[in-house]
Amino acid sequence: MQAQPLFTPIELGGIELKNRIVMAPMTRSRAIGNVPNELMARYYGLRAAAGLIVAEGTSPSPNGLGYPRIPGIFSPAQVAGWRQVTQAVHAGAGRIFVQLMHTGRVGHPANLPPGARLLAPSAIAAPGEIWTDTQGMQPYPTPSAMSEADIAAAIEEFAQGCRNAIEAGFDGVELHGANGYLIDQFLNTASNQRDDRWGGSIENRIRFAVEVARAAAAAIGAHRVGMRISPYGVFNGMQPDADTDALYVRLAQELSDISLVYLHIVDHSSMGAPEVPMTIKTRLREVFKHRYILSGGYDAARANADLATGRCDLVAFGRPFIANPDLVERLRTGAPLKTPDERTFYTPGPEGYTEL
Ligand SMILES: Cc1cc2nc3c(=O)[nH]c(=O)nc-3n(C[C@H](O)[C@H](O)[C@H](O)COP(=O)(O)O)c2cc1C
């Protein structure tokens, strides 16, 4: 068998990862009451052979709990719940970051806790409908445009989420700047039509992402903070425009200067989304001076090839991890992969999760 760069260790912000396989963040909606639990600890513990697990989108704010049963990381109960998860992964000699996801306009009051607000850069509803446990499918409501005070509060919530993540035993955090959630809502003109310093020019539209990254780095050290982005993504109503390349290059430069530990690129073309041009992936790789993660539709052969040619430092696998907790071993030996059951991606309970 040819050499497999996937299985060479790599340093990430002062910790050693035993291989270059990242488990991509995946929302699985098992956190009843938005609190992580033993079932989740078992699920992540079973996958500790990954070089790095990025735990599912987790809200740093009550306002960011837009989907049913997603976890938070702002209350003491949530921090305690996450501690079980990080202990299970560390017991398996794994490493784990948590993805901080504020859903912004992608939510519904029926999913939010009492008193929480649906917030976004501008009062523009996301297109389409969202699942609620109490009212079934519902059209996305129009969010409230964030005031200066709302923006400052959200940035501080991200910073506190970082501190809570470290308290819960995580090795670091991934800021979710992709897929049409709050940070991406600021980047994209489809959801950001502000005419103040948070909207309009490229510099203004990246400001929220950069300020969140700065606050996160100040809170726990840049060596423990990565960011995920999705240039050319169209999920949750995002739309590329003539400035997309320039905006992401500028953002990557800023994040590189802050010394974020990694930049993680989403590509959902294998899920039917438009192709993400290789030119932008290559350009961002050049501009961002720290670790670089590619994802989307990878198998071992393509991952090894992209690592060998230096297109990235690590490769993230999403769906393959769902039905194959032993994915790392299967990739190593070339064993066939089981197909995940989409019907249990977001359902509560162990079926399709820890029971496969
Ligand atoms: C069930 C499911 C949940 C997901 N949840 C998230 C999430 O919380 N945050 C995120 O950044 N991406 C999320 N994704 C996207 C994955 O991280 C990954 O980018 C995508 O599955 C493509 O990689 P793959 O072809 O290896 O599956 C999710 C994907 C799936 C299938």
Short mmCIF file of C-alpha atoms and ligand atoms in Angstrom, two decimals:
data_model
loop_
_atom_site.label_atom_id
_atom_site.label_comp_id
_atom_site.label_asym_id
_atom_site.label_seq_id
_atom_site.Cartn_x
_atom_site.Cartn_y
_atom_site.Cartn_z
CA MET A 1 0.00 0.00 0.00
CA GLN A 2 1.22 3.53 -0.78
CA ALA A 3 2.16 5.95 1.99
CA GLN A 4 -0.89 7.56 3.54
CA PRO A 5 -0.21 11.14 4.68
CA LEU A 6 -3.59 10.99 6.43
CA PHE A 7 -1.93 8.96 9.16
CA THR A 8 1.03 11.20 9.91
CA PRO A 9 0.73 13.19 13.14
CA ILE A 10 0.53 16.96 13.06
CA GLU A 11 0.90 19.74 15.58
CA LEU A 12 -2.05 22.09 16.06
CA GLY A 13 -1.57 25.09 18.32
CA GLY A 14 0.75 23.25 20.68
CA ILE A 15 -1.09 19.93 20.84
CA GLU A 16 -0.26 16.88 18.79
CA LEU A 17 -2.94 15.27 16.66
CA LYS A 18 -2.29 11.60 16.01
CA ASN A 19 -3.50 11.80 12.40
CA ARG A 20 -4.85 14.34 9.92
CA ILE A 21 -8.41 13.09 9.98
CA VAL A 22 -10.87 15.62 11.35
CA MET A 23 -14.42 14.68 12.24
CA ALA A 24 -16.40 17.55 10.70
CA PRO A 25 -18.92 19.35 12.91
CA MET A 26 -22.36 17.75 12.56
CA THR A 27 -25.56 18.85 14.20
CA ARG A 28 -27.31 15.71 15.47
CA SER A 29 -30.06 17.26 17.61
CA ARG A 30 -29.73 14.87 20.56
CA ALA A 31 -29.28 17.58 23.19
CA ILE A 32 -32.67 17.50 24.88
CA GLY A 33 -33.27 20.87 26.56
CA ASN A 34 -30.12 22.17 24.78
CA VAL A 35 -27.92 20.39 27.36
CA PRO A 36 -25.28 17.83 26.27
CA ASN A 37 -25.78 14.42 27.82
CA GLU A 38 -24.35 10.95 28.35
CA LEU A 39 -25.61 9.71 24.98
CA MET A 40 -23.60 12.43 23.28
CA ALA A 41 -20.54 11.57 25.37
CA ARG A 42 -20.84 8.00 24.16
CA TYR A 43 -21.24 9.07 20.51
CA TYR A 44 -18.15 11.28 20.55
CA GLY A 45 -16.15 8.85 22.68
CA LEU A 46 -16.68 6.15 20.06
CA ARG A 47 -15.04 8.41 17.47
CA ALA A 48 -11.96 9.42 19.50
CA ALA A 49 -9.61 7.81 16.97
CA ALA A 50 -9.97 10.91 14.79
CA GLY A 51 -6.99 13.25 14.96
CA LEU A 52 -9.44 16.02 15.87
CA ILE A 53 -13.18 15.99 16.50
CA VAL A 54 -15.02 19.23 15.92
CA ALA A 55 -18.19 18.83 17.96
CA GLU A 56 -21.46 19.96 16.44
CA GLY A 57 -22.71 23.53 16.13
CA THR A 58 -23.23 24.78 19.70
CA SER A 59 -24.72 28.10 20.63
CA PRO A 60 -22.90 30.61 22.82
CA SER A 61 -26.22 32.45 23.34
CA PRO A 62 -29.88 31.68 24.04
CA ASN A 63 -30.53 33.74 20.89
CA GLY A 64 -28.48 31.32 18.81
CA LEU A 65 -30.47 28.16 19.59
CA GLY A 66 -32.45 28.36 16.35
CA TYR A 67 -32.91 24.61 15.82
CA PRO A 68 -34.56 22.14 18.17
CA ARG A 69 -32.34 20.11 20.50
CA ILE A 70 -29.03 21.71 19.59
CA PRO A 71 -26.63 22.19 22.48
CA GLY A 72 -25.62 25.46 24.06
CA ILE A 73 -22.48 26.44 25.95
CA PHE A 74 -23.61 29.41 28.02
CA SER A 75 -25.14 27.81 31.16
CA PRO A 76 -23.39 25.90 33.97
CA ALA A 77 -25.51 22.80 33.16
CA GLN A 78 -24.32 22.92 29.55
CA VAL A 79 -20.68 23.27 30.59
CA ALA A 80 -21.11 20.30 32.95
CA GLY A 81 -22.78 18.29 30.18
CA TRP A 82 -19.96 19.03 27.77
CA ARG A 83 -17.41 17.98 30.39
CA GLN A 84 -18.68 14.39 30.07
CA VAL A 85 -18.10 14.60 26.31
CA THR A 86 -14.56 15.96 26.49
CA GLN A 87 -13.66 13.40 29.16
CA ALA A 88 -14.94 10.54 26.98
CA VAL A 89 -12.88 11.77 24.01
CA HIS A 90 -9.75 12.40 26.07
CA ALA A 91 -10.13 8.95 27.67
CA GLY A 92 -9.78 7.59 24.13
CA ALA A 93 -6.67 9.75 23.58
CA GLY A 94 -8.60 11.99 21.20
CA ARG A 95 -8.69 15.76 20.80
CA ILE A 96 -11.86 17.81 20.58
CA PHE A 97 -12.83 21.36 19.63
CA VAL A 98 -16.39 22.63 19.79
CA GLN A 99 -18.01 24.59 16.98
CA LEU A 100 -19.55 27.82 18.24
CA MET A 101 -22.64 28.39 16.12
CA HIS A 102 -24.97 31.32 16.59
CA THR A 103 -27.87 30.63 14.24
CA GLY A 104 -28.94 34.30 13.89
CA ARG A 105 -31.93 34.52 11.52
CA VAL A 106 -31.93 30.75 10.93
CA GLY A 107 -34.31 29.90 13.74
CA HIS A 108 -37.85 30.14 15.01
CA PRO A 109 -39.34 31.46 18.27
CA ALA A 110 -40.81 27.98 18.85
CA ASN A 111 -37.25 26.64 19.07
CA LEU A 112 -35.81 29.47 21.17
CA PRO A 113 -35.92 29.51 24.99
CA PRO A 114 -38.22 32.04 26.67
CA GLY A 115 -36.94 35.60 26.32
CA ALA A 116 -34.52 34.83 23.48
CA ARG A 117 -34.66 36.87 20.25
CA LEU A 118 -34.24 36.06 16.58
CA LEU A 119 -31.45 38.43 15.56
CA ALA A 120 -29.62 39.15 12.30
CA PRO A 121 -27.62 41.95 10.66
CA SER A 122 -30.74 43.08 8.75
CA ALA A 123 -34.47 42.40 9.06
CA ILE A 124 -34.50 39.95 6.15
CA ALA A 125 -36.03 36.50 6.64
CA ALA A 126 -34.16 33.42 5.47
CA PRO A 127 -35.96 31.78 2.54
CA GLY A 128 -37.97 28.62 3.11
CA GLU A 129 -39.12 26.79 6.22
CA ILE A 130 -37.64 25.39 9.43
CA TRP A 131 -38.58 22.40 11.61
CA THR A 132 -39.99 23.06 15.07
CA ASP A 133 -40.79 20.23 17.50
CA THR A 134 -44.04 21.88 18.63
CA GLN A 135 -45.46 23.32 15.38
CA GLY A 136 -43.90 21.21 12.62
CA MET A 137 -42.52 23.04 9.57
CA GLN A 138 -42.82 26.83 9.81
CA PRO A 139 -41.79 29.66 7.48
CA TYR A 140 -38.68 31.52 8.67
CA PRO A 141 -39.81 34.64 10.56
CA THR A 142 -38.28 38.03 9.89
CA PRO A 143 -35.46 38.60 12.42
CA SER A 144 -34.79 41.87 14.25
CA ALA A 145 -31.90 43.90 12.86
CA MET A 146 -29.19 43.98 15.51
CA SER A 147 -28.45 47.26 17.28
CA GLU A 148 -24.88 48.26 18.19
CA ALA A 149 -25.59 46.95 21.70
CA ASP A 150 -26.87 43.63 20.28
CA ILE A 151 -23.69 43.25 18.23
CA ALA A 152 -21.43 44.02 21.17
CA ALA A 153 -23.38 41.54 23.31
CA ALA A 154 -23.13 38.80 20.67
CA ILE A 155 -19.36 39.27 20.38
CA GLU A 156 -19.04 39.00 24.15
CA GLU A 157 -21.21 35.87 24.10
CA PHE A 158 -18.77 34.27 21.67
CA ALA A 159 -15.86 35.21 23.94
CA GLN A 160 -17.62 33.78 27.00
CA GLY A 161 -18.49 30.66 24.97
CA CYS A 162 -14.76 30.23 24.38
CA ARG A 163 -13.97 30.53 28.07
CA ASN A 164 -16.76 28.07 28.86
CA ALA A 165 -15.41 25.65 26.25
CA ILE A 166 -12.02 25.59 27.95
CA GLU A 167 -13.71 25.18 31.33
CA ALA A 168 -15.62 22.20 29.87
CA GLY A 169 -12.33 20.61 28.83
CA PHE A 170 -12.32 21.32 25.09
CA ASP A 171 -8.93 21.65 23.38
CA GLY A 172 -10.22 24.66 21.45
CA VAL A 173 -13.12 26.14 19.52
CA GLU A 174 -14.13 26.50 15.90
CA LEU A 175 -16.04 29.70 15.13
CA HIS A 176 -18.83 28.88 12.68
CA GLY A 177 -18.42 31.46 9.96
CA ALA A 178 -20.03 29.23 7.32
CA ASN A 179 -23.36 27.97 6.02
CA GLY A 180 -25.50 31.07 6.50
CA TYR A 181 -25.39 31.37 10.30
CA LEU A 182 -24.83 34.64 12.15
CA ILE A 183 -21.19 35.29 11.23
CA ASP A 184 -21.88 34.38 7.58
CA GLN A 185 -25.04 36.53 7.68
CA PHE A 186 -22.76 39.52 8.23
CA LEU A 187 -20.40 38.49 5.41
CA ASN A 188 -23.10 38.07 2.80
CA THR A 189 -25.09 40.79 1.02
CA ALA A 190 -28.17 38.52 0.83
CA SER A 191 -28.60 38.93 4.60
CA ASN A 192 -26.57 42.06 5.35
CA GLN A 193 -27.88 45.28 3.89
CA ARG A 194 -26.70 47.55 6.67
CA ASP A 195 -25.35 50.98 5.86
CA ASP A 196 -23.34 51.44 9.05
CA ARG A 197 -19.84 50.13 9.87
CA TRP A 198 -21.12 46.52 9.91
CA GLY A 199 -22.36 46.45 6.30
CA GLY A 200 -21.67 47.60 2.75
CA SER A 201 -17.95 47.47 1.94
CA ILE A 202 -15.87 44.31 2.26
CA GLU A 203 -14.11 45.80 5.26
CA ASN A 204 -17.43 46.44 6.97
CA ARG A 205 -18.96 43.05 6.17
CA ILE A 206 -15.97 41.12 7.55
CA ARG A 207 -15.89 43.29 10.69
CA PHE A 208 -18.16 41.04 12.76
CA ALA A 209 -16.18 37.88 11.87
CA VAL A 210 -12.90 39.62 12.64
CA GLU A 211 -14.16 41.13 15.90
CA VAL A 212 -15.47 37.74 17.04
CA ALA A 213 -12.12 36.15 16.15
CA ARG A 214 -10.24 38.87 18.07
CA ALA A 215 -12.46 38.49 21.11
CA ALA A 216 -12.12 34.70 20.99
CA ALA A 217 -8.33 34.92 20.68
CA ALA A 218 -8.17 37.40 23.56
CA ALA A 219 -10.32 35.07 25.68
CA ILE A 220 -8.47 31.77 25.24
CA GLY A 221 -5.49 32.37 22.93
CA ALA A 222 -5.46 32.31 19.12
CA HIS A 223 -3.73 28.92 19.24
CA ARG A 224 -7.03 27.45 20.42
CA VAL A 225 -9.34 29.19 17.92
CA GLY A 226 -10.13 28.15 14.35
CA MET A 227 -12.79 29.34 11.93
CA ARG A 228 -14.93 27.58 9.35
CA ILE A 229 -16.04 29.48 6.25
CA SER A 230 -18.03 28.64 3.12
CA PRO A 231 -17.10 30.84 0.17
CA TYR A 232 -19.61 30.41 -2.67
CA GLY A 233 -21.96 28.53 -0.33
CA VAL A 234 -25.70 28.94 -0.92
CA PHE A 235 -27.09 27.19 2.19
CA ASN A 236 -29.68 29.17 4.20
CA GLY A 237 -30.15 31.74 1.44
CA MET A 238 -26.53 32.86 1.01
CA GLN A 239 -25.59 34.19 -2.44
CA PRO A 240 -22.15 34.79 -3.93
CA ASP A 241 -21.59 38.18 -5.56
CA ALA A 242 -18.89 39.96 -7.54
CA ASP A 243 -16.91 40.62 -4.34
CA THR A 244 -16.91 37.07 -2.97
CA ASP A 245 -13.29 36.25 -3.83
CA ALA A 246 -12.00 39.57 -2.56
CA LEU A 247 -14.04 39.38 0.63
CA TYR A 248 -12.77 35.93 1.59
CA VAL A 249 -9.16 36.76 0.73
CA ARG A 250 -9.35 39.84 2.93
CA LEU A 251 -10.98 37.87 5.73
CA ALA A 252 -8.34 35.14 5.51
CA GLN A 253 -5.59 37.79 5.71
CA GLU A 254 -7.11 39.28 8.84
CA LEU A 255 -7.59 35.88 10.48
CA SER A 256 -4.04 34.93 9.57
CA ASP A 257 -2.75 38.13 11.19
CA ILE A 258 -4.70 37.29 14.35
CA SER A 259 -2.94 33.89 14.17
CA LEU A 260 -6.04 31.75 14.36
CA VAL A 261 -4.87 28.17 14.56
CA TYR A 262 -6.76 27.00 11.49
CA LEU A 263 -9.04 27.90 8.64
CA HIS A 264 -11.57 25.24 7.64
CA ILE A 265 -13.23 25.37 4.24
CA VAL A 266 -16.70 24.01 3.52
CA ASP A 267 -17.53 22.53 0.12
CA HIS A 268 -21.01 21.08 -0.19
CA SER A 269 -20.83 20.27 -3.91
CA SER A 270 -20.97 16.56 -3.06
CA MET A 271 -24.33 17.32 -1.42
CA GLY A 272 -25.71 19.02 -4.54
CA ALA A 273 -24.50 22.57 -3.85
CA PRO A 274 -22.62 24.53 -6.54
CA GLU A 275 -18.91 23.77 -7.00
CA VAL A 276 -16.51 25.83 -4.88
CA PRO A 277 -13.84 26.99 -7.35
CA MET A 278 -10.41 25.44 -6.72
CA THR A 279 -8.93 28.88 -7.39
CA ILE A 280 -10.41 30.36 -4.20
CA LYS A 281 -9.35 27.34 -2.12
CA THR A 282 -5.80 27.68 -3.43
CA ARG A 283 -5.77 31.44 -2.90
CA LEU A 284 -6.98 31.14 0.70
CA ARG A 285 -4.36 28.45 1.34
CA GLU A 286 -1.68 30.92 0.19
CA VAL A 287 -3.00 33.82 2.22
CA PHE A 288 -3.75 32.00 5.49
CA LYS A 289 -0.41 31.13 7.12
CA HIS A 290 -1.55 28.61 9.72
CA ARG A 291 -3.25 25.20 9.50
CA TYR A 292 -5.65 24.68 6.61
CA ILE A 293 -8.50 22.14 6.53
CA LEU A 294 -10.48 21.09 3.46
CA SER A 295 -13.75 19.16 3.63
CA GLY A 296 -16.59 17.83 1.55
CA GLY A 297 -17.05 14.51 -0.22
CA TYR A 298 -13.62 13.13 0.67
CA ASP A 299 -12.51 9.52 0.54
CA ALA A 300 -9.07 8.26 1.60
CA ALA A 301 -7.55 8.46 -1.90
CA ARG A 302 -8.55 12.07 -2.49
CA ALA A 303 -7.59 13.07 1.03
CA ASN A 304 -4.14 11.51 0.72
CA ALA A 305 -3.66 13.17 -2.67
CA ASP A 306 -4.63 16.64 -1.39
CA LEU A 307 -2.35 16.26 1.63
CA ALA A 308 0.52 14.99 -0.50
CA THR A 309 0.29 17.94 -2.89
CA GLY A 310 0.05 20.42 -0.02
CA ARG A 311 -3.44 21.64 -0.82
CA CYS A 312 -4.25 21.33 2.88
CA ASP A 313 -2.85 20.13 6.22
CA LEU A 314 -5.88 18.20 7.44
CA VAL A 315 -9.03 16.76 5.87
CA ALA A 316 -12.46 16.75 7.50
CA PHE A 317 -14.93 13.92 7.00
CA GLY A 318 -18.59 14.39 7.86
CA ARG A 319 -21.18 11.82 6.77
CA PRO A 320 -18.70 8.92 6.69
CA PHE A 321 -18.30 9.27 10.49
CA ILE A 322 -22.04 8.90 11.11
CA ALA A 323 -22.40 5.21 10.28
CA ASN A 324 -18.72 4.34 10.80
CA PRO A 325 -17.51 5.21 14.32
CA ASP A 326 -14.38 3.24 13.37
CA LEU A 327 -13.86 5.34 10.25
CA VAL A 328 -10.17 5.92 10.95
CA GLU A 329 -9.46 2.19 10.97
CA ARG A 330 -11.56 1.65 7.86
CA LEU A 331 -9.67 4.39 6.01
CA ARG A 332 -6.38 2.87 7.11
CA THR A 333 -7.24 -0.60 5.90
CA GLY A 334 -9.42 0.29 2.93
CA ALA A 335 -12.41 -1.52 4.45
CA PRO A 336 -15.78 -0.62 2.91
CA LEU A 337 -17.86 2.12 4.54
CA LYS A 338 -21.41 1.75 5.77
CA THR A 339 -24.00 4.19 4.41
CA PRO A 340 -25.63 6.51 6.95
CA ASP A 341 -29.41 6.65 7.30
CA GLU A 342 -30.54 10.21 6.62
CA ARG A 343 -33.80 9.63 8.45
CA THR A 344 -31.95 9.53 11.78
CA PHE A 345 -29.60 12.47 11.20
CA TYR A 346 -31.61 14.80 13.46
CA THR A 347 -33.95 12.52 15.45
CA PRO A 348 -33.64 12.22 19.24
CA GLY A 349 -32.32 8.99 20.75
CA PRO A 350 -29.62 6.42 20.04
CA GLU A 351 -30.95 5.04 16.73
CA GLY A 352 -28.59 5.93 13.89
CA TYR A 353 -26.34 7.63 16.46
CA THR A 354 -24.75 5.23 18.90
CA GLU A 355 -26.84 2.27 17.75
CA LEU A 356 -26.03 1.54 14.13
C1 LIG B 1 -26.22 15.64 9.70
C2 LIG B 1 -25.30 16.76 9.33
C3 LIG B 1 -25.16 17.83 10.19
C4 LIG B 1 -24.26 18.88 9.90
N1 LIG B 1 -24.10 19.89 10.81
C5 LIG B 1 -23.13 20.82 10.63
C6 LIG B 1 -22.80 21.75 11.64
O1 LIG B 1 -23.35 21.77 12.75
N2 LIG B 1 -21.82 22.66 11.37
C7 LIG B 1 -21.15 22.67 10.17
O2 LIG B 1 -20.26 23.50 9.97
N3 LIG B 1 -21.42 21.77 9.20
C8 LIG B 1 -22.37 20.83 9.41
N4 LIG B 1 -22.57 19.87 8.45
C9 LIG B 1 -21.71 19.81 7.26
C10 LIG B 1 -20.54 18.85 7.49
O3 LIG B 1 -19.65 19.38 8.46
C11 LIG B 1 -19.73 18.61 6.18
O4 LIG B 1 -19.24 19.85 5.71
C12 LIG B 1 -20.59 17.97 5.11
O5 LIG B 1 -21.27 16.83 5.61
C13 LIG B 1 -19.75 17.56 3.88
O6 LIG B 1 -18.74 16.66 4.23
P1 LIG B 1 -18.90 15.06 3.90
O7 LIG B 1 -19.07 14.97 2.40
O8 LIG B 1 -17.64 14.45 4.38
O9 LIG B 1 -20.14 14.61 4.62
C14 LIG B 1 -23.50 18.85 8.70
C15 LIG B 1 -23.66 17.76 7.83
C16 LIG B 1 -24.52 16.73 8.12
C17 LIG B 1 -24.64 15.56 7.19
#
